[in-house]
Amino acid sequence: MSKREQFLPYGQQWIDNEDIEAVVTTLRSPYLTTGPNIQQFEESVAAYVGAKYAVAFANGTAALHGACYAAGITVGDEVITTPITFAASSNCAKYMGADVVFADINKDTYNIDPADISRKITRRTKAIIPVDFTGQPCEIDVIMDIARENQLVVIQDGAHSLGAEYKGKKIGSQADMTMFSFHPVKPVTTAEGGVIVTNNEQYYEKLKLFRSHGITRTPYAEEQGEWYYEMVDLGYNYRMTDLQAALGSSQMKKLDSFMKRRRQLAALYTELMKDIPGIRVPSQLADTNSGWHLYSIQIDQEVTGKSRKQIFEAMRAANIGVHVHYIPVYWFPFYKQLGYEKGLCPIAEQWYAGALTLPLYPKMSDEDVKDVVHTLSTVLQDRMNTDE
Ligand SMILES: *Cc1c(COP(=O)(O)O)cnc(C)c1O
């Protein structure tokens, strides 16, 4: 089988000269961190998603940690999330000493199933952390209704969904707090970085406190002196640098064009693969517009006659960077030793067995997509031929 000359990764940033200029300009400026670029970047994200406030963090995981702090999550609380996500979505609750409860996924959207959230609410439940897996929005309206009825806080993990839409609105204005990540594979990048957006002023104040050691300057400055500050709670140094914020503001200008390109490429994948036996293309919930962070297919081994592992290895051998997102979080040794057992979320586990991520990022060409599909078809046919 033919092999690509260059490895095609599953995701990659797109940095242009304008981005580089923005960072270099900041390097020559008086502020390398906590300067004017931070506020500008925060404002650009808040304005884009239609939220009142945004607080930038060193990375998305730190941002989730901050949101859990602002929500008041503590020892003895339960936090409900999905197992089909990056470990940070549940780790942030562990940082606060809370217990994580995993709700199963919907078999069509692969996102957390609101009905299973309802089943898993107890007197100890404090918060829900739904994830917009692959960029497809979770059913946030339904989840918010469940949360209001039960007085729970909703922290939406939108690491995949900056730019995605739910019922015509950008992700970021519906939940109590929403996290966006700016890791290089994510919709836009700051190398490392994260943001929490919220419409709640109290959360906003707590997020700022937590990001910088729990230190505040107001309201004490006047009665003391200009030098005075107080540490009022145990916070962290979770600040983003001005270099990163400069890159972020420059990247935000490209978000819409990146989204457009991701959607074109995803549509092309779907068109080319819809008739391949044993391959299930992702389906979209009505009234949503995915950000297409990932293109995740399901492989039905009974039809293809090849296991996910065989297909994965053959694709990698052809220099195509397929991947698997995600291993159910509670299967990891850290969670296993806390008592979680296999079988907890059967739909998620069955889904995982057949999941394969195909490369998708704005800089890819149509030819790249065709090449991936062609290689996949060849891999599937190979087996059929050797079987005969
Ligand atoms: C990337 C990611 C995070 C964490 O973001 P970082 O910026 O890498 O810390 C959290 N949740 C999900 C679903 C992610 O994909």
Coordinates of C-alpha atoms and ligand atoms in Angstrom, one line a residue:
M1 CA 0.0 0.0 0.0
S2 CA 1.2 3.5 -0.8
K3 CA 2.6 5.5 2.1
R4 CA 2.4 9.3 2.4
E5 CA 5.8 11.0 2.3
Q6 CA 4.9 13.2 5.3
F7 CA 3.1 12.1 8.4
L8 CA -0.4 13.6 8.5
P9 CA -1.2 14.4 12.2
Y10 CA -4.7 14.2 13.6
G11 CA -4.6 17.9 14.5
Q12 CA -2.3 20.8 14.1
Q13 CA -2.2 24.6 14.7
W14 CA -2.1 27.2 11.9
I15 CA 0.3 30.0 12.7
D16 CA 0.9 32.8 10.1
N17 CA 3.1 35.8 10.0
E18 CA 0.6 38.1 11.6
D19 CA 0.5 35.7 14.6
I20 CA 4.3 35.8 14.8
E21 CA 4.4 39.6 14.6
A22 CA 1.9 39.9 17.4
V23 CA 4.2 37.8 19.7
V24 CA 7.4 39.5 18.7
T25 CA 5.8 42.9 19.3
T26 CA 4.9 41.8 22.8
L27 CA 8.5 40.5 23.4
R28 CA 9.7 44.1 22.7
S29 CA 7.0 45.6 25.0
P30 CA 7.4 46.4 28.7
Y31 CA 5.0 43.6 29.7
L32 CA 5.7 39.9 29.2
T33 CA 2.9 38.9 31.6
T34 CA -0.2 40.4 33.1
G35 CA 0.0 43.3 30.7
P36 CA -2.6 44.8 28.3
N37 CA -2.8 41.8 26.0
I38 CA -4.5 39.7 28.7
Q39 CA -7.5 41.9 29.0
Q40 CA -7.7 42.4 25.2
F41 CA -7.7 38.6 24.7
E42 CA -10.3 38.1 27.4
E43 CA -12.5 40.7 25.8
S44 CA -12.2 39.2 22.4
V45 CA -13.3 35.7 23.6
A46 CA -16.2 37.1 25.7
A47 CA -17.4 39.2 22.8
Y48 CA -17.1 36.3 20.3
V49 CA -19.2 33.9 22.4
G50 CA -21.6 36.5 23.8
A51 CA -20.6 36.2 27.5
K52 CA -20.1 39.1 29.9
Y53 CA -16.8 38.0 31.4
A54 CA -13.8 36.0 30.4
V55 CA -10.8 35.0 32.6
A56 CA -7.6 33.7 31.0
F57 CA -5.6 30.9 32.6
A58 CA -2.3 29.2 31.9
N59 CA -4.1 26.2 30.4
G60 CA -7.5 24.7 30.0
T61 CA -7.0 22.4 32.9
A62 CA -6.1 25.2 35.3
A63 CA -9.2 27.0 34.0
L64 CA -11.4 24.0 34.9
H65 CA -9.8 23.9 38.3
G66 CA -10.6 27.6 38.7
A67 CA -14.2 27.0 37.7
C68 CA -14.6 24.2 40.2
Y69 CA -13.2 26.5 42.9
A70 CA -15.6 29.3 41.9
A71 CA -18.5 26.9 41.9
G72 CA -17.6 26.1 45.5
I73 CA -17.0 22.4 44.9
T74 CA -15.5 20.7 47.9
V75 CA -14.8 17.5 49.8
G76 CA -17.9 15.3 49.9
D77 CA -19.5 16.8 46.8
E78 CA -20.3 14.8 43.8
V79 CA -19.7 16.0 40.3
I80 CA -21.2 14.4 37.2
T81 CA -19.3 14.2 33.9
T82 CA -18.9 11.9 30.9
P83 CA -16.2 9.2 30.6
I84 CA -15.6 10.0 27.0
T85 CA -13.4 13.0 27.4
F86 CA -9.9 14.0 28.3
A87 CA -9.0 13.2 31.9
A88 CA -8.9 16.9 32.9
S89 CA -12.8 17.1 32.7
S90 CA -13.0 14.9 35.8
N91 CA -9.6 15.6 37.4
C92 CA -10.6 19.2 38.1
A93 CA -13.3 17.8 40.5
K94 CA -10.7 15.6 42.1
Y95 CA -8.5 18.6 42.7
M96 CA -11.3 20.0 45.0
G97 CA -11.6 16.7 46.8
A98 CA -15.0 15.9 45.2
D99 CA -16.2 12.5 44.0
V100 CA -16.7 12.0 40.3
V101 CA -19.8 10.3 39.0
F102 CA -19.7 9.2 35.4
A103 CA -22.9 9.3 33.4
D104 CA -23.2 7.3 30.2
I105 CA -23.2 8.8 26.7
N106 CA -25.9 9.1 24.1
K107 CA -25.3 6.4 21.4
D108 CA -25.8 8.8 18.5
T109 CA -24.1 12.1 19.6
Y110 CA -21.5 10.4 21.9
N111 CA -22.1 13.2 24.3
I112 CA -23.3 12.9 27.9
D113 CA -26.9 11.6 28.1
P114 CA -29.1 14.0 30.1
A115 CA -31.4 11.1 31.1
D116 CA -28.4 9.4 32.8
I117 CA -27.4 12.6 34.5
S118 CA -30.9 12.7 36.1
R119 CA -30.6 9.1 37.2
K120 CA -27.2 9.8 38.9
I121 CA -28.1 12.9 40.9
T122 CA -28.0 12.4 44.6
R123 CA -28.3 14.7 47.7
R124 CA -24.5 15.2 47.4
T125 CA -24.4 16.3 43.7
K126 CA -23.0 19.8 43.4
A127 CA -22.2 20.2 39.7
I128 CA -22.4 18.9 36.2
I129 CA -19.4 19.1 33.8
P130 CA -20.8 18.3 30.3
V131 CA -18.3 18.1 27.4
D132 CA -18.9 19.1 23.8
F133 CA -17.1 16.1 22.5
T134 CA -15.5 16.5 19.0
G135 CA -17.0 20.0 18.9
Q136 CA -20.6 18.9 18.8
P137 CA -22.5 20.8 21.5
C138 CA -23.9 18.8 24.3
E139 CA -27.7 19.2 25.0
I140 CA -27.0 22.2 27.2
D141 CA -30.6 23.5 27.4
V142 CA -31.8 20.1 28.8
I143 CA -28.8 20.0 31.1
M144 CA -29.4 23.5 32.4
D145 CA -33.1 22.6 33.1
I146 CA -31.9 19.6 35.2
A147 CA -29.4 21.7 37.0
R148 CA -31.9 24.5 37.8
E149 CA -34.4 21.9 39.2
N150 CA -31.7 20.4 41.4
Q151 CA -29.7 23.6 42.2
L152 CA -26.5 22.4 40.5
V153 CA -23.8 24.4 38.8
V154 CA -23.0 23.6 35.2
I155 CA -19.4 24.0 34.0
Q156 CA -19.4 23.3 30.3
D157 CA -16.1 21.8 29.0
G158 CA -15.9 23.5 25.7
A159 CA -12.3 22.6 25.0
H160 CA -13.5 21.3 21.6
S161 CA -16.3 23.7 20.8
L162 CA -15.1 27.3 20.6
G163 CA -17.0 28.6 17.6
A164 CA -19.6 25.8 17.7
E165 CA -23.3 26.7 18.0
Y166 CA -26.3 25.4 19.9
K167 CA -29.8 26.6 18.8
G168 CA -28.2 29.5 16.9
K169 CA -26.0 30.7 19.8
K170 CA -22.3 30.4 20.2
I171 CA -21.2 28.0 22.9
G172 CA -20.2 30.0 26.0
S173 CA -23.3 31.9 27.0
Q174 CA -25.6 29.1 28.1
A175 CA -23.8 27.3 31.0
D176 CA -22.9 28.9 34.4
M177 CA -19.3 28.8 33.3
T178 CA -17.7 27.5 30.1
M179 CA -14.1 26.5 29.6
F180 CA -12.2 26.9 26.3
S181 CA -8.7 25.4 25.8
F182 CA -6.0 27.0 23.5
H183 CA -3.7 24.0 23.2
P184 CA -2.3 23.8 19.7
V185 CA -4.7 21.1 18.4
K186 CA -7.7 23.1 19.7
P187 CA -9.9 25.5 17.5
V188 CA -7.4 28.4 18.0
T189 CA -4.2 28.3 20.0
T190 CA -2.0 30.2 22.5
A191 CA 0.4 27.3 22.8
E192 CA -0.9 26.6 26.3
G193 CA -3.9 28.5 27.5
G194 CA -7.4 28.4 28.8
V195 CA -10.3 30.7 29.4
I196 CA -13.5 30.6 31.5
V197 CA -16.4 32.6 30.3
T198 CA -19.4 33.4 32.5
N199 CA -22.2 35.9 32.9
N200 CA -22.0 35.7 36.7
E201 CA -20.0 38.5 38.4
Q202 CA -19.4 36.5 41.6
Y203 CA -17.8 33.6 39.6
Y204 CA -15.8 36.2 37.7
E205 CA -14.3 37.7 40.9
K206 CA -13.5 34.3 42.3
L207 CA -11.9 33.1 39.1
K208 CA -9.5 36.2 39.1
L209 CA -8.7 35.5 42.7
F210 CA -7.9 31.9 42.2
R211 CA -5.7 32.6 39.2
S212 CA -3.3 34.7 41.1
H213 CA -2.5 33.2 44.6
G214 CA -5.9 34.3 46.2
I215 CA -4.4 37.8 46.3
T216 CA -6.6 40.9 46.1
R217 CA -5.7 44.6 46.0
T218 CA -9.2 45.9 46.5
P219 CA -10.9 47.2 48.7
Y220 CA -8.0 47.6 51.1
A221 CA -5.6 49.9 49.1
E222 CA -7.1 53.2 50.2
E223 CA -7.0 52.8 53.9
Q224 CA -3.5 51.3 53.8
G225 CA -1.3 52.4 51.0
E226 CA -0.5 51.8 47.3
W227 CA 1.7 48.9 48.2
Y228 CA -0.9 47.0 50.1
Y229 CA -2.5 43.7 49.1
E230 CA -4.0 40.8 50.9
M231 CA -4.1 37.1 50.3
V232 CA -7.7 36.1 51.2
D233 CA -7.8 32.5 50.0
L234 CA -5.4 29.8 48.8
G235 CA -5.0 30.4 45.1
Y236 CA -2.4 29.4 42.5
N237 CA -0.2 31.0 39.9
Y238 CA -2.3 30.1 37.0
R239 CA -1.8 33.2 34.9
M240 CA -1.4 33.3 31.2
T241 CA 1.5 35.4 29.8
D242 CA 1.1 38.4 27.6
L243 CA 3.0 36.6 24.8
Q244 CA 0.3 33.9 24.8
A245 CA -2.5 36.5 25.0
A246 CA -1.1 38.4 22.0
L247 CA -1.0 35.1 20.0
G248 CA -4.6 34.4 21.2
S249 CA -6.0 37.7 20.1
S250 CA -4.4 37.3 16.7
Q251 CA -5.7 33.7 16.4
M252 CA -9.3 34.8 17.4
K253 CA -9.4 36.8 14.2
K254 CA -9.1 33.6 12.2
L255 CA -11.5 31.5 14.2
D256 CA -14.4 31.9 11.8
S257 CA -12.3 31.0 8.7
F258 CA -10.9 27.9 10.6
M259 CA -14.4 26.9 11.5
K260 CA -15.5 27.2 7.9
R261 CA -12.6 25.1 6.7
R262 CA -13.2 22.4 9.4
R263 CA -16.8 22.1 8.4
Q264 CA -15.9 21.8 4.7
L265 CA -13.4 19.1 5.4
A266 CA -15.8 17.2 7.7
A267 CA -18.6 17.4 5.1
L268 CA -16.1 16.0 2.5
Y269 CA -15.2 13.1 4.8
T270 CA -18.9 12.3 5.4
E271 CA -19.7 12.5 1.7
L272 CA -16.8 10.2 0.7
M273 CA -17.4 7.6 3.5
K274 CA -21.2 7.4 3.8
D275 CA -21.4 4.3 1.7
I276 CA -18.4 2.4 3.0
P277 CA -19.8 -0.8 4.7
G278 CA -18.9 -1.1 8.4
I279 CA -18.0 2.6 8.8
R280 CA -20.3 4.8 10.7
V281 CA -19.8 8.5 10.1
P282 CA -20.6 11.0 13.0
S283 CA -24.2 12.1 13.2
Q284 CA -25.3 15.6 14.2
L285 CA -27.9 16.7 16.6
A286 CA -30.6 19.0 15.1
D287 CA -30.2 22.6 15.9
T288 CA -26.4 22.4 16.4
N289 CA -23.5 23.4 14.4
S290 CA -20.4 21.5 15.4
G291 CA -16.9 23.0 15.6
W292 CA -15.5 19.7 14.2
H293 CA -12.5 19.6 16.5
L294 CA -12.4 15.8 15.9
Y295 CA -13.8 13.6 13.1
S296 CA -14.6 10.3 14.9
I297 CA -15.8 7.3 13.0
Q298 CA -17.1 4.0 14.4
I299 CA -15.8 0.7 13.0
D300 CA -18.1 -2.3 13.0
Q301 CA -15.7 -5.2 13.0
E302 CA -18.4 -7.7 12.1
V303 CA -18.9 -5.9 8.8
T304 CA -15.3 -4.8 8.1
G305 CA -13.7 -8.1 9.2
K306 CA -10.9 -6.0 10.7
S307 CA -10.4 -4.8 14.2
R308 CA -10.0 -1.2 15.1
K309 CA -6.4 -2.0 16.1
Q310 CA -5.6 -3.6 12.7
I311 CA -7.1 -0.6 10.9
F312 CA -5.3 1.8 13.2
E313 CA -1.9 0.1 12.6
A314 CA -2.4 -0.1 8.8
M315 CA -3.3 3.6 8.7
R316 CA -0.3 4.6 10.8
A317 CA 2.0 2.4 8.6
A318 CA 0.7 4.5 5.7
N319 CA 1.8 7.7 7.6
I320 CA -1.7 8.7 8.4
G321 CA -2.0 9.9 12.0
V322 CA -5.3 8.3 13.1
H323 CA -5.8 8.4 16.8
V324 CA -8.3 7.2 19.4
H325 CA -10.3 9.7 21.5
Y326 CA -11.0 8.8 24.2
I327 CA -10.3 5.8 26.5
P328 CA -13.1 5.8 29.1
V329 CA -11.6 7.9 31.9
Y330 CA -12.6 5.6 34.8
W331 CA -10.5 2.8 33.1
F332 CA -7.3 4.6 34.0
P333 CA -5.4 3.2 37.0
F334 CA -5.9 6.3 39.1
Y335 CA -9.7 6.0 38.8
K336 CA -9.6 2.2 39.0
Q337 CA -7.9 2.4 42.4
L338 CA -10.7 4.7 43.6
G339 CA -13.1 1.8 43.0
Y340 CA -14.6 2.5 39.5
E341 CA -15.2 -0.8 37.6
K342 CA -15.5 -1.7 34.0
G343 CA -19.2 -1.9 32.9
L344 CA -20.1 1.3 34.6
C345 CA -21.1 3.1 31.4
P346 CA -21.8 0.3 28.9
I347 CA -22.7 2.6 25.9
A348 CA -19.5 4.5 26.3
E349 CA -17.4 1.3 26.5
Q350 CA -19.0 -0.2 23.5
W351 CA -18.5 3.0 21.6
Y352 CA -14.8 3.2 22.6
A353 CA -14.2 -0.3 21.2
G354 CA -15.0 0.9 17.7
A355 CA -13.8 4.5 17.8
L356 CA -11.2 5.9 15.4
T357 CA -10.3 9.6 15.0
L358 CA -9.3 10.7 11.4
P359 CA -7.0 13.7 10.8
L360 CA -8.9 17.0 10.7
Y361 CA -7.5 20.5 10.9
P362 CA -7.9 23.7 8.9
K363 CA -4.6 23.5 7.1
M364 CA -5.5 20.1 5.5
S365 CA -6.3 20.0 1.8
D366 CA -9.2 18.3 0.1
E367 CA -6.6 16.0 -1.3
D368 CA -5.5 15.0 2.2
V369 CA -9.1 14.0 3.0
K370 CA -9.4 12.0 -0.2
D371 CA -6.1 10.3 0.6
V372 CA -7.2 9.3 4.1
V373 CA -10.5 7.9 2.8
H374 CA -8.7 6.1 -0.1
T375 CA -6.2 4.6 2.3
L376 CA -9.0 3.5 4.6
S377 CA -10.9 1.9 1.8
T378 CA -7.7 0.1 0.7
V379 CA -7.0 -1.1 4.2
L380 CA -10.5 -2.5 4.4
Q381 CA -10.3 -4.2 1.0
D382 CA -6.9 -5.7 1.7
R383 CA -8.4 -8.0 4.3
M384 CA -11.3 -9.0 2.0
N385 CA -8.8 -10.0 -0.7
T386 CA -6.6 -12.0 1.7
D387 CA -9.7 -13.7 3.1
E388 CA -10.6 -15.2 -0.2
Ligands
LIG1 C1 -7.7 19.8 25.9 C2 -8.8 19.4 26.8 C3 -8.8 19.9 28.1 C4 -7.6 20.5 28.8 O1 -7.1 21.6 28.2 P1 -5.5 22.0 28.3 O2 -5.5 23.3 27.8 O3 -4.8 21.0 27.5 O4 -5.2 21.9 29.8 C5 -9.9 19.6 28.9 N1 -11.0 18.9 28.4 C6 -11.0 18.5 27.1 C7 -12.2 17.7 26.6 C8 -9.9 18.7 26.3 O5 -9.9 18.2 25.0

